[in-house]
Structures are given as structure tokens and as C-alpha cells.
PDB file of C-alpha atoms and ligand atoms in Angstrom:
ATOM      1  CA  MET A   4     183.585 -22.632 -33.280  1.00 95.00           C
ATOM      2  CA  ARG A   5     180.743 -24.517 -31.569  1.00 97.00           C
ATOM      3  CA  LEU A   6     177.421 -23.941 -33.296  1.00 98.00           C
ATOM      4  CA  ASP A   7     175.637 -22.786 -30.128  1.00 97.00           C
ATOM      5  CA  ARG A   8     178.405 -20.315 -29.286  1.00 96.00           C
ATOM      6  CA  TYR A   9     178.521 -19.041 -32.826  1.00 97.00           C
ATOM      7  CA  LEU A  10     174.803 -18.214 -32.783  1.00 97.00           C
ATOM      8  CA  ALA A  11     174.854 -16.855 -29.227  1.00 96.00           C
ATOM      9  CA  ASN A  12     177.781 -14.556 -30.065  1.00 95.00           C
ATOM     10  CA  LEU A  13     175.628 -13.140 -32.824  1.00 97.00           C
ATOM     11  CA  LYS A  14     172.812 -12.541 -30.314  1.00 96.00           C
ATOM     12  CA  TYR A  15     170.303 -15.001 -31.761  1.00 97.00           C
ATOM     13  CA  GLY A  16     169.390 -15.980 -28.195  1.00 96.00           C
ATOM     14  CA  THR A  17     170.921 -17.345 -25.028  1.00 95.00           C
ATOM     15  CA  ARG A  18     172.934 -20.578 -25.214  1.00 94.00           C
ATOM     16  CA  ASN A  19     169.848 -22.390 -23.813  1.00 95.00           C
ATOM     17  CA  GLU A  20     167.439 -20.890 -26.307  1.00 97.00           C
ATOM     18  CA  ILE A  21     169.800 -21.706 -29.133  1.00 97.00           C
ATOM     19  CA  THR A  22     170.306 -25.283 -27.977  1.00 97.00           C
ATOM     20  CA  LYS A  23     166.518 -25.731 -28.075  1.00 97.00           C
ATOM     21  CA  LYS A  24     166.344 -24.332 -31.601  1.00 97.00           C
ATOM     22  CA  ILE A  25     169.151 -26.609 -32.745  1.00 98.00           C
ATOM     23  CA  LYS A  26     167.469 -29.652 -31.158  1.00 98.00           C
ATOM     24  CA  SER A  27     164.187 -28.802 -32.837  1.00 98.00           C
ATOM     25  CA  LYS A  28     165.897 -28.894 -36.256  1.00 98.00           C
ATOM     26  CA  LYS A  29     165.742 -25.193 -36.968  1.00 98.00           C
ATOM     27  CA  VAL A  30     169.375 -24.936 -38.010  1.00 98.00           C
ATOM     28  CA  THR A  31     171.058 -26.193 -41.152  1.00 98.00           C
ATOM     29  CA  VAL A  32     174.738 -26.122 -42.035  1.00 98.00           C
ATOM     30  CA  ASN A  33     175.439 -26.317 -45.766  1.00 98.00           C
ATOM     31  CA  GLY A  34     171.866 -27.502 -46.289  1.00 98.00           C
ATOM     32  CA  ILE A  35     171.979 -30.331 -43.741  1.00 98.00           C
ATOM     33  CA  VAL A  36     170.012 -30.212 -40.487  1.00 98.00           C
ATOM     34  CA  VAL A  37     172.316 -30.201 -37.451  1.00 98.00           C
ATOM     35  CA  THR A  38     170.862 -31.172 -34.074  1.00 98.00           C
ATOM     36  CA  ASP A  39     174.046 -31.192 -32.000  1.00 98.00           C
ATOM     37  CA  SER A  40     174.944 -27.840 -30.349  1.00 97.00           C
ATOM     38  CA  ARG A  41     178.577 -28.921 -30.159  1.00 97.00           C
ATOM     39  CA  TYR A  42     178.840 -29.095 -33.956  1.00 98.00           C
ATOM     40  CA  LYS A  43     182.022 -27.280 -35.041  1.00 98.00           C
ATOM     41  CA  VAL A  44     181.246 -24.548 -37.536  1.00 98.00           C
ATOM     42  CA  ASP A  45     183.855 -23.547 -40.074  1.00 97.00           C
ATOM     43  CA  THR A  46     183.140 -19.831 -39.669  1.00 96.00           C
ATOM     44  CA  ILE A  47     184.673 -18.928 -43.032  1.00 95.00           C
ATOM     45  CA  ASN A  48     183.268 -21.584 -45.348  1.00 96.00           C
ATOM     46  CA  ASP A  49     180.075 -22.957 -43.800  1.00 98.00           C
ATOM     47  CA  LEU A  50     176.643 -21.601 -44.690  1.00 98.00           C
ATOM     48  CA  VAL A  51     174.511 -21.608 -41.551  1.00 98.00           C
ATOM     49  CA  ILE A  52     170.762 -21.004 -41.783  1.00 98.00           C
ATOM     50  CA  LEU A  53     168.609 -20.462 -38.703  1.00 98.00           C
ATOM     51  CA  GLU A  54     164.836 -20.425 -39.193  1.00 97.00           C
ATOM     52  CA  GLY A  55     165.337 -19.377 -42.812  1.00 96.00           C
ATOM     53  CA  ILE A  56     167.863 -16.624 -41.975  1.00 95.00           C
ATOM     54  CA  GLU A  57     171.253 -16.883 -43.620  1.00 97.00           C
ATOM     55  CA  ILE A  58     173.816 -16.092 -40.921  1.00 98.00           C
ATOM     56  CA  PHE A  59     176.365 -13.373 -41.596  1.00 97.00           C
ATOM     57  CA  TYR A  60     179.554 -13.913 -39.624  1.00 96.00           C
ATOM     58  CA  LYS A  61     183.016 -12.441 -39.676  1.00 94.00           C
ATOM     59  CA  GLU A  62     185.678 -12.499 -37.036  1.00 94.00           C
ATOM     60  CA  THR A  63     186.378  -8.808 -37.445  1.00 95.00           C
ATOM     61  CA  VAL A  64     184.167  -6.070 -38.753  1.00 97.00           C
ATOM     62  CA  LEU A  65     185.092  -2.450 -39.443  1.00 98.00           C
ATOM     63  CA  LEU A  66     182.391   0.089 -40.248  1.00 98.00           C
ATOM     64  CA  MET A  67     182.675   3.675 -41.416  1.00 98.00           C
ATOM     65  CA  VAL A  68     179.837   5.874 -40.150  1.00 98.00           C
ATOM     66  CA  HIS A  69     179.033   9.416 -41.263  1.00 98.00           C
ATOM     67  CA  LYS A  70     177.950  10.885 -37.946  1.00 98.00           C
ATOM     68  CA  PRO A  71     175.486  13.746 -38.154  1.00 98.00           C
ATOM     69  CA  ALA A  72     175.255  16.467 -35.495  1.00 98.00           C
ATOM     70  CA  GLY A  73     172.803  15.583 -32.724  1.00 96.00           C
ATOM     71  CA  VAL A  74     173.860  11.931 -32.548  1.00 97.00           C
ATOM     72  CA  ILE A  75     176.068  10.937 -29.649  1.00 97.00           C
ATOM     73  CA  SER A  76     179.139   8.703 -29.628  1.00 96.00           C
ATOM     74  CA  ALA A  77     178.008   6.270 -26.959  1.00 89.00           C
ATOM     75  CA  ASN A  78     176.604   2.778 -26.784  1.00 82.00           C
ATOM     76  CA  LYS A  79     173.233   3.647 -25.297  1.00 75.00           C
ATOM     77  CA  ASP A  80     171.569   6.828 -24.196  1.00 75.00           C
ATOM     78  CA  GLY A  81     168.029   7.304 -22.980  1.00 80.00           C
ATOM     79  CA  LEU A  82     167.826  10.785 -24.428  1.00 88.00           C
ATOM     80  CA  HIS A  83     169.716  10.963 -27.695  1.00 91.00           C
ATOM     81  CA  GLU A  84     170.179   8.774 -30.703  1.00 95.00           C
ATOM     82  CA  THR A  85     173.614   7.119 -30.628  1.00 97.00           C
ATOM     83  CA  VAL A  86     175.966   6.097 -33.437  1.00 97.00           C
ATOM     84  CA  LEU A  87     175.207   2.480 -32.579  1.00 96.00           C
ATOM     85  CA  ASP A  88     171.475   3.141 -33.043  1.00 96.00           C
ATOM     86  CA  LEU A  89     172.304   3.977 -36.664  1.00 97.00           C
ATOM     87  CA  ILE A  90     173.557   0.440 -37.308  1.00 97.00           C
ATOM     88  CA  GLY A  91     171.136  -2.180 -38.619  1.00 97.00           C
ATOM     89  CA  GLU A  92     171.283  -5.890 -39.534  1.00 96.00           C
ATOM     90  CA  PRO A  93     173.563  -7.779 -39.673  1.00 97.00           C
ATOM     91  CA  TYR A  94     176.241  -5.497 -38.181  1.00 98.00           C
ATOM     92  CA  ASN A  95     174.215  -4.642 -35.056  1.00 97.00           C
ATOM     93  CA  ARG A  96     174.780  -8.262 -33.965  1.00 97.00           C
ATOM     94  CA  PHE A  97     178.503  -7.628 -33.469  1.00 97.00           C
ATOM     95  CA  ASP A  98     180.042  -6.151 -30.321  1.00 95.00           C
ATOM     96  CA  LEU A  99     181.022  -2.948 -32.011  1.00 97.00           C
ATOM     97  CA  ARG A 100     183.028  -0.345 -30.171  1.00 97.00           C
ATOM     98  CA  ILE A 101     183.628   3.266 -31.057  1.00 97.00           C
ATOM     99  CA  ALA A 102     187.187   3.975 -32.200  1.00 96.00           C
ATOM    100  CA  GLY A 103     187.396   7.609 -31.127  1.00 95.00           C
ATOM    101  CA  ARG A 104     184.382   9.577 -29.980  1.00 96.00           C
ATOM    102  CA  LEU A 105     183.079  12.826 -31.407  1.00 98.00           C
ATOM    103  CA  ASP A 106     181.133  15.543 -29.587  1.00 98.00           C
ATOM    104  CA  ILE A 107     177.386  15.695 -30.136  1.00 97.00           C
ATOM    105  CA  ASP A 108     177.722  18.709 -32.454  1.00 98.00           C
ATOM    106  CA  THR A 109     180.718  17.317 -34.407  1.00 98.00           C
ATOM    107  CA  GLU A 110     180.068  15.587 -37.707  1.00 98.00           C
ATOM    108  CA  GLY A 111     182.040  13.196 -39.832  1.00 98.00           C
ATOM    109  CA  LEU A 112     183.950   9.956 -39.706  1.00 98.00           C
ATOM    110  CA  ILE A 113     183.425   7.457 -36.902  1.00 98.00           C
ATOM    111  CA  LEU A 114     184.933   3.989 -37.091  1.00 98.00           C
ATOM    112  CA  LEU A 115     183.228   1.095 -35.334  1.00 98.00           C
ATOM    113  CA  THR A 116     184.912  -2.246 -34.863  1.00 98.00           C
ATOM    114  CA  ASN A 117     184.791  -5.436 -32.836  1.00 97.00           C
ATOM    115  CA  ASP A 118     188.569  -5.827 -33.270  1.00 96.00           C
ATOM    116  CA  GLY A 119     190.272  -4.863 -29.993  1.00 96.00           C
ATOM    117  CA  LYS A 120     193.753  -4.591 -31.522  1.00 95.00           C
ATOM    118  CA  LEU A 121     192.576  -2.314 -34.292  1.00 95.00           C
ATOM    119  CA  LEU A 122     190.657  -0.198 -31.788  1.00 96.00           C
ATOM    120  CA  HIS A 123     193.784   0.248 -29.701  1.00 95.00           C
ATOM    121  CA  LYS A 124     195.817   1.154 -32.766  1.00 93.00           C
ATOM    122  CA  ILE A 125     193.339   3.862 -33.744  1.00 93.00           C
ATOM    123  CA  ILE A 126     192.889   5.468 -30.353  1.00 93.00           C
ATOM    124  CA  SER A 127     196.368   5.167 -28.907  1.00 91.00           C
ATOM    125  CA  PRO A 128     198.189   8.517 -29.351  1.00 87.00           C
ATOM    126  CA  ASN A 129     201.527   6.715 -29.665  1.00 86.00           C
ATOM    127  CA  LYS A 130     200.562   4.781 -32.772  1.00 86.00           C
ATOM    128  CA  ASP A 131     201.008   7.699 -35.188  1.00 89.00           C
ATOM    129  CA  VAL A 132     197.440   7.603 -36.418  1.00 96.00           C
ATOM    130  CA  TYR A 133     196.405  11.142 -37.269  1.00 97.00           C
ATOM    131  CA  LYS A 134     192.759  12.133 -36.967  1.00 98.00           C
ATOM    132  CA  LYS A 135     192.089  14.894 -39.457  1.00 98.00           C
ATOM    133  CA  TYR A 136     189.427  17.537 -38.862  1.00 98.00           C
ATOM    134  CA  TYR A 137     187.940  20.296 -40.970  1.00 98.00           C
ATOM    135  CA  VAL A 138     187.691  23.247 -38.582  1.00 98.00           C
ATOM    136  CA  LYS A 139     185.776  26.514 -38.992  1.00 98.00           C
ATOM    137  CA  THR A 140     186.330  29.220 -36.421  1.00 98.00           C
ATOM    138  CA  GLU A 141     184.160  32.143 -35.351  1.00 98.00           C
ATOM    139  CA  SER A 142     186.673  34.738 -36.503  1.00 98.00           C
ATOM    140  CA  LYS A 143     189.953  34.979 -38.362  1.00 98.00           C
ATOM    141  CA  PHE A 144     192.442  32.421 -37.061  1.00 98.00           C
ATOM    142  CA  ASP A 145     196.066  31.801 -37.913  1.00 98.00           C
ATOM    143  CA  SER A 146     196.197  28.010 -37.727  1.00 98.00           C
ATOM    144  CA  LYS A 147     200.021  28.011 -37.668  1.00 98.00           C
ATOM    145  CA  LYS A 148     199.758  29.107 -34.018  1.00 97.00           C
ATOM    146  CA  LEU A 149     198.744  25.529 -33.246  1.00 98.00           C
ATOM    147  CA  LEU A 150     202.220  24.324 -34.205  1.00 98.00           C
ATOM    148  CA  LYS A 151     203.762  25.852 -31.096  1.00 95.00           C
ATOM    149  CA  GLN A 152     203.813  23.796 -27.916  1.00 95.00           C
ATOM    150  CA  PHE A 153     201.097  24.802 -25.469  1.00 97.00           C
ATOM    151  CA  GLU A 154     199.001  23.249 -22.737  1.00 97.00           C
ATOM    152  CA  ILE A 155     195.269  22.626 -22.565  1.00 97.00           C
ATOM    153  CA  LYS A 156     193.025  20.718 -20.173  1.00 96.00           C
ATOM    154  CA  ASP A 157     192.077  17.108 -20.913  1.00 93.00           C
ATOM    155  CA  GLY A 158     188.735  15.510 -19.997  1.00 91.00           C
ATOM    156  CA  ARG A 159     189.726  15.294 -16.330  1.00 93.00           C
ATOM    157  CA  ASP A 160     190.867  18.908 -16.201  1.00 94.00           C
ATOM    158  CA  ILE A 161     194.506  17.824 -16.114  1.00 96.00           C
ATOM    159  CA  MET A 162     196.850  19.956 -18.187  1.00 96.00           C
ATOM    160  CA  PHE A 163     198.541  18.259 -21.145  1.00 94.00           C
ATOM    161  CA  THR A 164     200.595  19.319 -24.145  1.00 96.00           C
ATOM    162  CA  PRO A 165     199.150  18.035 -27.421  1.00 95.00           C
ATOM    163  CA  LEU A 166     201.620  16.168 -29.654  1.00 95.00           C
ATOM    164  CA  LEU A 167     202.741  18.213 -32.640  1.00 96.00           C
ATOM    165  CA  PRO A 168     199.724  18.469 -34.997  1.00 97.00           C
ATOM    166  CA  LYS A 169     199.620  19.127 -38.754  1.00 98.00           C
ATOM    167  CA  VAL A 170     197.721  22.084 -40.183  1.00 98.00           C
ATOM    168  CA  GLU A 171     196.590  23.013 -43.688  1.00 98.00           C
ATOM    169  CA  GLU A 172     195.048  26.430 -44.105  1.00 98.00           C
ATOM    170  CA  ILE A 173     191.913  26.728 -46.261  1.00 98.00           C
ATOM    171  CA  SER A 174     190.838  30.331 -45.627  1.00 98.00           C
ATOM    172  CA  ASP A 175     191.302  32.902 -42.871  1.00 98.00           C
ATOM    173  CA  ASN A 176     188.811  31.056 -40.643  1.00 98.00           C
ATOM    174  CA  GLU A 177     188.938  27.491 -42.011  1.00 98.00           C
ATOM    175  CA  PHE A 178     191.688  24.896 -41.852  1.00 98.00           C
ATOM    176  CA  TYR A 179     192.414  21.199 -41.555  1.00 98.00           C
ATOM    177  CA  LEU A 180     193.934  20.057 -38.285  1.00 98.00           C
ATOM    178  CA  SER A 181     195.418  16.577 -37.820  1.00 98.00           C
ATOM    179  CA  ILE A 182     196.017  15.420 -34.261  1.00 97.00           C
ATOM    180  CA  LYS A 183     197.213  12.144 -32.801  1.00 95.00           C
ATOM    181  CA  GLU A 184     195.254  12.158 -29.547  1.00 94.00           C
ATOM    182  CA  GLY A 185     191.510  12.268 -29.046  1.00 94.00           C
ATOM    183  CA  LYS A 186     191.135  14.069 -25.737  1.00 95.00           C
ATOM    184  CA  PHE A 187     187.785  15.460 -24.701  1.00 95.00           C
ATOM    185  CA  HIS A 188     186.954  18.606 -26.758  1.00 97.00           C
ATOM    186  CA  GLN A 189     190.579  18.646 -27.869  1.00 98.00           C
ATOM    187  CA  VAL A 190     190.222  20.620 -31.102  1.00 98.00           C
ATOM    188  CA  LYS A 191     187.811  23.112 -29.509  1.00 98.00           C
ATOM    189  CA  ARG A 192     190.155  23.587 -26.567  1.00 98.00           C
ATOM    190  CA  MET A 193     193.194  24.032 -28.809  1.00 98.00           C
ATOM    191  CA  VAL A 194     191.378  26.817 -30.650  1.00 98.00           C
ATOM    192  CA  GLU A 195     189.984  28.342 -27.443  1.00 98.00           C
ATOM    193  CA  HIS A 196     193.515  28.512 -26.091  1.00 98.00           C
ATOM    194  CA  PHE A 197     194.059  31.236 -28.693  1.00 98.00           C
ATOM    195  CA  ASN A 198     190.843  33.067 -27.736  1.00 98.00           C
ATOM    196  CA  ASN A 199     188.787  31.907 -30.684  1.00 98.00           C
ATOM    197  CA  LYS A 200     185.886  29.464 -31.030  1.00 98.00           C
ATOM    198  CA  VAL A 201     185.121  26.462 -33.245  1.00 98.00           C
ATOM    199  CA  VAL A 202     181.765  26.987 -34.966  1.00 98.00           C
ATOM    200  CA  TYR A 203     181.860  23.852 -37.129  1.00 98.00           C
ATOM    201  CA  LEU A 204     183.891  20.677 -36.778  1.00 98.00           C
ATOM    202  CA  LYS A 205     183.991  17.611 -38.995  1.00 98.00           C
ATOM    203  CA  ARG A 206     186.359  14.625 -38.868  1.00 98.00           C
ATOM    204  CA  VAL A 207     187.397  13.805 -42.415  1.00 98.00           C
ATOM    205  CA  SER A 208     189.887  10.992 -41.927  1.00 98.00           C
ATOM    206  CA  ILE A 209     191.497   8.609 -39.463  1.00 97.00           C
ATOM    207  CA  GLY A 210     194.927   7.463 -40.603  1.00 96.00           C
ATOM    208  CA  ASN A 211     194.537   6.450 -44.246  1.00 96.00           C
ATOM    209  CA  ILE A 212     190.785   5.975 -43.986  1.00 97.00           C
ATOM    210  CA  GLU A 213     188.925   8.930 -45.470  1.00 98.00           C
ATOM    211  CA  LEU A 214     185.224   9.597 -45.019  1.00 98.00           C
ATOM    212  CA  ASP A 215     183.584   8.462 -48.267  1.00 98.00           C
ATOM    213  CA  LYS A 216     182.268  11.590 -50.006  1.00 97.00           C
ATOM    214  CA  ASP A 217     179.228   9.649 -51.254  1.00 98.00           C
ATOM    215  CA  LEU A 218     178.273   8.427 -47.786  1.00 98.00           C
ATOM    216  CA  GLU A 219     175.325  10.538 -46.606  1.00 98.00           C
ATOM    217  CA  LYS A 220     175.023  11.727 -43.003  1.00 98.00           C
ATOM    218  CA  GLY A 221     173.596   8.989 -40.795  1.00 98.00           C
ATOM    219  CA  ARG A 222     174.715   6.234 -43.203  1.00 98.00           C
ATOM    220  CA  TYR A 223     177.449   3.647 -42.769  1.00 98.00           C
ATOM    221  CA  LYS A 224     179.342   1.061 -44.782  1.00 98.00           C
ATOM    222  CA  GLU A 225     181.660  -1.819 -44.116  1.00 98.00           C
ATOM    223  CA  ILE A 226     185.317  -1.302 -44.942  1.00 97.00           C
ATOM    224  CA  ILE A 227     186.771  -4.520 -46.268  1.00 95.00           C
ATOM    225  CA  GLU A 228     190.249  -3.549 -47.340  1.00 91.00           C
ATOM    226  CA  TYR A 229     192.119  -0.954 -45.381  1.00 90.00           C
ATOM    227  CA  LYS A 230     195.417   0.188 -44.043  1.00 90.00           C
ATOM    228  CA  ILE A 231     195.273   2.491 -41.037  1.00 90.00           C
TER     229      ILE A 231
HETATM  230  N1  LIG B 304     187.855  17.663 -30.824  1.00 81.36           N
HETATM  231  C1  LIG B 304     186.748  18.278 -30.356  1.00 81.36           C
HETATM  232  O1  LIG B 304     186.822  19.340 -29.769  1.00 81.36           O
HETATM  233  N2  LIG B 304     185.579  17.678 -30.559  1.00 81.36           N
HETATM  234  C2  LIG B 304     185.422  16.518 -31.244  1.00 81.36           C
HETATM  235  O2  LIG B 304     184.310  16.041 -31.416  1.00 81.36           O
HETATM  236  C3  LIG B 304     186.583  15.896 -31.722  1.00 81.36           C
HETATM  237  C4  LIG B 304     187.803  16.491 -31.497  1.00 81.36           C
END
């Protein structure tokens, strides 16, 4: 990849600003000053340093975030802190997208990635990727009821029938629910359909990726090896 594009993609400035920095000898590749913006960087093997900063680059990045309540699943929001606000250097330089949003009061696993194909695989209901939630309801709830076919409203108030979920009972008002879709308020609406209410909701896994038990709320980590 061209050196100027490489640095611009990582938001170290506009192409023009970067070209100026390169011309003024502020960039080295493997210890040698490079003054040509068209220089082809080997993104895997080359060590690029800009004004003393070692550049971190990867084609694809996947982060696991432990979302706390009160943080919203959006890119930017004037009012609330967002999951992307939780991300610091060097990952905040990547065009990360949220692979499945959670409500403001829902906690747990959020995946962020700049890999469009992976994103599609996670959020597409037809890809057999279950999203597993720990659910606590206001009163006693027989979670097996959720295994019958029934209709709820989606985010646009259009009725839809959720694909067959999986349930694991924990107690008379707690259970795990695994669903394939991620419609707006889906778990809450599935429970409300049976005249009960979700009082606590936490996503614990997405496909084979489980929320790391040692990852504190508000923290994140890169996932290097994974199978969805
Ligand atoms: N279902 C909900 O109702 N809320 C979430 O945040 C996720 C799934």
C-alpha cells in the first residue's frame, strides 16, 4: 500500500498533510528515511515510524468490548458515552463498526470490527450465529414458552416471527436465551409478549466468542484467533 494512503487510512492526517510530513523526513521505514509518498509499504513486515510513533497496522481488527449500562451502541452521540468512545490508541484509528447493537441498559459482549465480511456474518440472521443473553425477568417466567412460534414487532413496528431460539433455564426468573436475529429490543419484546418484563439483560456470547470473564465493564481487548 502507498505510504501516504497507509498513514491517511490510520487517520494521521489528510493525504496532503501526510505528504508534507513525508517530504520533511518525518517518516522512516525499517529505519530508513522515506521521502516519497508513493513508497509501497509492506503492511505486514515493514516497521513504519512517524515522528517517533511506531505505527500499528492490521488489515482486519476484531475487538471484544464489555459494554456497561449507560453506554450506547452508536458511533457518536452528543449526550451519552458510546462504545466507540471506550476505545483508545491504536484501535481508535481503525474504521470500527458495531457488530450487533445493545440497548443502553443492556450490558455485555459487543464486537467491533473493520472487517465488512465478518460484520455481515455476525449480524445476518441467516448465518446461524447465535447471540446468547443472560435474562432476568420481573417475575416467574417459564422460558420454554419462547420455543413456540409467535410474532413480535421489529424496530419499524412490522410484525415478525423470531427464528427458533435456544433456552437454558437457570432459575424461575433467570435463563439464557440464544437468538439468531438482533432486532430492536428483541429479547425484551419476546418476554413482554408473555406479559412479563426483562429487568436485567446481558449478552454473554456471539457464536463461539464468549465474553471474557476477566474483562471488566468498560474494558476491551483484541481477539486474535477466533472462529465465529
Ligand atoms: N434484545 C433486547 O431487547 N435488547 C438488547 O440490548 C439486545 C437484545
